[in-house]
PDB file of C-alpha atoms in Angstrom:
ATOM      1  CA  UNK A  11       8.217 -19.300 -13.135  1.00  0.00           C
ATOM      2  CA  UNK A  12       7.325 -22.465 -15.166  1.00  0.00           C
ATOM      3  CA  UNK A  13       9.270 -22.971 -18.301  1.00  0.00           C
ATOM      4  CA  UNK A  14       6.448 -22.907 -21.083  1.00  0.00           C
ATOM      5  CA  UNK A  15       5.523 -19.156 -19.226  1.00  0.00           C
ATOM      6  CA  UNK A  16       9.053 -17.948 -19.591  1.00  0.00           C
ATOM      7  CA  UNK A  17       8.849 -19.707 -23.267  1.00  0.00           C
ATOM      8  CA  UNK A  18       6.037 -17.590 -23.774  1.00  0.00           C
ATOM      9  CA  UNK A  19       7.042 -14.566 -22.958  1.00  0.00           C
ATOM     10  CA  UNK A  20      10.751 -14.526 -24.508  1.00  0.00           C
ATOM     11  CA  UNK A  21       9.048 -15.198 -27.940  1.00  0.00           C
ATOM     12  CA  UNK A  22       6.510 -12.263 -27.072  1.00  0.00           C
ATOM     13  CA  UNK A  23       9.287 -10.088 -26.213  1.00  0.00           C
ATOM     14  CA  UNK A  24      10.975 -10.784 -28.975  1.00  0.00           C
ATOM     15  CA  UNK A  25       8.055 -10.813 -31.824  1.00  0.00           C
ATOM     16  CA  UNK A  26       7.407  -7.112 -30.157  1.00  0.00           C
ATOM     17  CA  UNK A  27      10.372  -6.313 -32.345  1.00  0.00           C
ATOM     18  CA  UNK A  28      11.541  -3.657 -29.141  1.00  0.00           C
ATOM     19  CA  UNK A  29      14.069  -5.920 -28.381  1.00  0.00           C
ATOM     20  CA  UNK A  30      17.511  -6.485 -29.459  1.00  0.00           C
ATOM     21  CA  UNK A  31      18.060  -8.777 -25.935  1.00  0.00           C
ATOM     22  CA  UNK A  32      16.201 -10.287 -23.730  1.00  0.00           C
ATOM     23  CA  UNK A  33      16.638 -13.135 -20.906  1.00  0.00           C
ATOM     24  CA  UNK A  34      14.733 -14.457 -17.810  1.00  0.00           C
ATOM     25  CA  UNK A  35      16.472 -14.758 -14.559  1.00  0.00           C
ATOM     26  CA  UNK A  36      14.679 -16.081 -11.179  1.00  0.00           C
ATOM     27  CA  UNK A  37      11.630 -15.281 -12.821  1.00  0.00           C
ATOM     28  CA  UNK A  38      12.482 -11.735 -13.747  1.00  0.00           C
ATOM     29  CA  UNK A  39      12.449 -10.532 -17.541  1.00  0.00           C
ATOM     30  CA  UNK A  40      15.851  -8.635 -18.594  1.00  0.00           C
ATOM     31  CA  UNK A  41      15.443  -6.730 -22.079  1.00  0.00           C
ATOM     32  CA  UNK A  42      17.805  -4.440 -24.007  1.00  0.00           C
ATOM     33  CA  UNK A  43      15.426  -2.245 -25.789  1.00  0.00           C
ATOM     34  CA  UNK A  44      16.611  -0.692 -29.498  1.00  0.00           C
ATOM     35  CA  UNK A  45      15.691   2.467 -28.278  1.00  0.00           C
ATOM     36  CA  UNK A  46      15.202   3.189 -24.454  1.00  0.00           C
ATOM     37  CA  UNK A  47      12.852   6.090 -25.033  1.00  0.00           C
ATOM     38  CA  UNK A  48      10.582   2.819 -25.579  1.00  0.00           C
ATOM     39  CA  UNK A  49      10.420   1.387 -22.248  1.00  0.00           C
ATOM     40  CA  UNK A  50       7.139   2.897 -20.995  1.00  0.00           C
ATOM     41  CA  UNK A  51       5.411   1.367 -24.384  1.00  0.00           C
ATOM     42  CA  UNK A  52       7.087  -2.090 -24.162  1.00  0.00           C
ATOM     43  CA  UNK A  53       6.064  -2.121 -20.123  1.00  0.00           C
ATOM     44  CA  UNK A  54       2.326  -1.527 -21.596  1.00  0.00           C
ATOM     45  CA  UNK A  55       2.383  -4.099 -23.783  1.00  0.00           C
ATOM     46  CA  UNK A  56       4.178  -6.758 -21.995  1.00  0.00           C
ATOM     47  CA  UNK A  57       1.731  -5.939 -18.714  1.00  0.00           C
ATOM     48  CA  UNK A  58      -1.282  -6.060 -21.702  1.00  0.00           C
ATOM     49  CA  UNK A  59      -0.252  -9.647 -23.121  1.00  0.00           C
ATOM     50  CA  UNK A  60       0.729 -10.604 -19.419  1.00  0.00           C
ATOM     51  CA  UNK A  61      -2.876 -10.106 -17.922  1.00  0.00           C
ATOM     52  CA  UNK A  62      -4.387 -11.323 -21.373  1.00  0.00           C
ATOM     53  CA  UNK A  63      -2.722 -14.791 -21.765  1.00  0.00           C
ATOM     54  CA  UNK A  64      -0.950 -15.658 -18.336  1.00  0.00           C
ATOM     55  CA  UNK A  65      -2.566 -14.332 -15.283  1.00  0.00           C
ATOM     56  CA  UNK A  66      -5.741 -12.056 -15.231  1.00  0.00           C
ATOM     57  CA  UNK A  67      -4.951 -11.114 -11.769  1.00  0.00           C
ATOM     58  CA  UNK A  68      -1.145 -10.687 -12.110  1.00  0.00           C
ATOM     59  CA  UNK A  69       0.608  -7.257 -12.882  1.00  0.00           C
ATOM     60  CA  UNK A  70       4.406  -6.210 -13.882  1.00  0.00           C
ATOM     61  CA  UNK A  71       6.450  -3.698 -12.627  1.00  0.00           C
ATOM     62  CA  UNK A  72       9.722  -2.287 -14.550  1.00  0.00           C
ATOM     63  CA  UNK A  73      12.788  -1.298 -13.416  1.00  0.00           C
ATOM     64  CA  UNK A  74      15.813   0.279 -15.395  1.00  0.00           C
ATOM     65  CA  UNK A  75      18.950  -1.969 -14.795  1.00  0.00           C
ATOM     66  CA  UNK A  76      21.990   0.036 -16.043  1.00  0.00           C
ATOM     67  CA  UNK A  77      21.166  -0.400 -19.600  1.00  0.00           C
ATOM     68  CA  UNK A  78      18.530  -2.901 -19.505  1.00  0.00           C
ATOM     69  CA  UNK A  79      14.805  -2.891 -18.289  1.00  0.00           C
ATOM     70  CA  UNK A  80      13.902  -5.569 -15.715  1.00  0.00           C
ATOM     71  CA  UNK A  81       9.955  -6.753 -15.778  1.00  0.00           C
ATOM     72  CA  UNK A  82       8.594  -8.554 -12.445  1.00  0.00           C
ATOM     73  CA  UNK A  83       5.903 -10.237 -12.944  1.00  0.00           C
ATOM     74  CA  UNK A  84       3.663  -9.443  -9.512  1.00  0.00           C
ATOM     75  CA  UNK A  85       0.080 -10.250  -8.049  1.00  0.00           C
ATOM     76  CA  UNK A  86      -2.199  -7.255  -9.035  1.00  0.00           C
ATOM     77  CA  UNK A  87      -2.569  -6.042  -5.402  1.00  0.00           C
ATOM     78  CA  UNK A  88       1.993  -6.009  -5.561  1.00  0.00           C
ATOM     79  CA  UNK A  89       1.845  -3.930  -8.617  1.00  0.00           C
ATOM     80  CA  UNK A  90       2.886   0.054  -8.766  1.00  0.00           C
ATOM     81  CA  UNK A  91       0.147   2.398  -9.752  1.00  0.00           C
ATOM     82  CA  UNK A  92       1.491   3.242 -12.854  1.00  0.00           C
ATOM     83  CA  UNK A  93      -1.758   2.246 -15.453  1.00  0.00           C
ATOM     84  CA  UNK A  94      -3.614   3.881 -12.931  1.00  0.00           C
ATOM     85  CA  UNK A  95      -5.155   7.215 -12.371  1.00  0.00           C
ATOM     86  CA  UNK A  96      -3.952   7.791  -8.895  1.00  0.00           C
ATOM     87  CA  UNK A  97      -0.899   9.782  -8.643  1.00  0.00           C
ATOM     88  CA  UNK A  98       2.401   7.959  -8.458  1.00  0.00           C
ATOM     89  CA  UNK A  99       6.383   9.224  -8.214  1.00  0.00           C
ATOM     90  CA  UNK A 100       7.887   6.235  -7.692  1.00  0.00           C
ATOM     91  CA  UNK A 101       8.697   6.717  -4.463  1.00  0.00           C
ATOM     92  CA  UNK A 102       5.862   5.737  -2.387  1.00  0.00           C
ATOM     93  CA  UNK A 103       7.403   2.323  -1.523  1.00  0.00           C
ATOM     94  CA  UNK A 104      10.572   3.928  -0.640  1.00  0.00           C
ATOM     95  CA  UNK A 105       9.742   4.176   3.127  1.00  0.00           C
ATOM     96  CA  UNK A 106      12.558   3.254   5.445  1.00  0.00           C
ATOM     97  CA  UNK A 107       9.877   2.823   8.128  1.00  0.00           C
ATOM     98  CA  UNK A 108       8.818  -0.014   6.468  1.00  0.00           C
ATOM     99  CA  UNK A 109      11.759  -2.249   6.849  1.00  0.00           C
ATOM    100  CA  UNK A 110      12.370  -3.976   9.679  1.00  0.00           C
ATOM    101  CA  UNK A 111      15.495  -3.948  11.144  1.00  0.00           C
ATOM    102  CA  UNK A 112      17.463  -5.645  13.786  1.00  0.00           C
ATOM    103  CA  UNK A 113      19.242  -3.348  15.779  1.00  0.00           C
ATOM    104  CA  UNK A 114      22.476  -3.582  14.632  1.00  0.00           C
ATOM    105  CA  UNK A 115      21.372  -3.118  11.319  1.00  0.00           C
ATOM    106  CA  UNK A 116      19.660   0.165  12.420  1.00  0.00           C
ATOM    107  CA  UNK A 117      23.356   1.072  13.966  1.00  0.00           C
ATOM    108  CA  UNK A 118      25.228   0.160  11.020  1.00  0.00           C
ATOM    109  CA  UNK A 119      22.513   2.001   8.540  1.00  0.00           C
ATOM    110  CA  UNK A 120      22.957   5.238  10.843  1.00  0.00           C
ATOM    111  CA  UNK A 121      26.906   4.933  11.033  1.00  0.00           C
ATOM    112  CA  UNK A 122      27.011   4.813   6.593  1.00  0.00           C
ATOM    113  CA  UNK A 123      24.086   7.631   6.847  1.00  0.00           C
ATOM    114  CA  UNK A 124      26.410   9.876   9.076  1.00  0.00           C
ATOM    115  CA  UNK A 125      29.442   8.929   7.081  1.00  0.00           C
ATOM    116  CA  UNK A 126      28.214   9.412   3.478  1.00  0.00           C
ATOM    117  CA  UNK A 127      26.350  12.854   5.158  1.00  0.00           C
ATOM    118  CA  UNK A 128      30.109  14.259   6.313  1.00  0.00           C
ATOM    119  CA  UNK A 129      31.482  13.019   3.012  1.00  0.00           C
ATOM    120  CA  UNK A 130      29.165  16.084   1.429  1.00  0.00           C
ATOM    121  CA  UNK A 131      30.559  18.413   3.662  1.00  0.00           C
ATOM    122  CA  UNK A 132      34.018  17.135   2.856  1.00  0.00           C
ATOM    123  CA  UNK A 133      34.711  15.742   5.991  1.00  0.00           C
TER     124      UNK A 133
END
């Protein structure tokens, strides 16, 4: 992300007054709220001033982080159906069938499966 755009939105983040920390790694935005219970409004407005001043056709997704919220800034088409009508859990992108794996990574995926599987049975 270009250096004025980051600029940009660090001093929106923090003029929102929702933030007592925020920082932008690999293009991502990293923000300890004041209150957490405020993530869903800060994601609104960040996304609002995003689409407003930076990129019309650009979306953000947000992610908790331990105690932080990460913001990725994403094409429109990239971004989850949240400010949307459809109905969304959150897991719709979750789909292992989607990943491509090689085969030993399928073989290694099944052996932690079966492992962590036995582990609730106390195994």
């Amino acid at each position: 992300m270009f250096k004025k755009i980051e600029k940009q939105i660090l001093e929106f983040a923090k003029d929102t007054g929702l933030t007592e920390r925020r920082e932008i790694v690999h293009g991502t935005l990293y923000v300890k709220l004041h209150e957490e219970k405020e993530c869903d409004h800060f994601h609104k407005v960040i996304r609002t001033f995003y689409k407003d001043q930076i990129n019309n056709e650009g979306g953000v997704n947000m992610y908790a982080v331990g105690d932080e919220f990460a913001f990725d800034f994403v094409p429109e088409d990239r971004e989850a159906p949240v400010f949307s009508d459809e109905e969304y859990s959150g897991k719709e992108e979750m789909d292992p069938t989607d990943i491509d794996l090689t085969d030993e990574q399928e073989s290694d995926l099944d052996v932690l499966m079966n492992l962590e599987a036995e582990s609730k049975r106390g195994k």
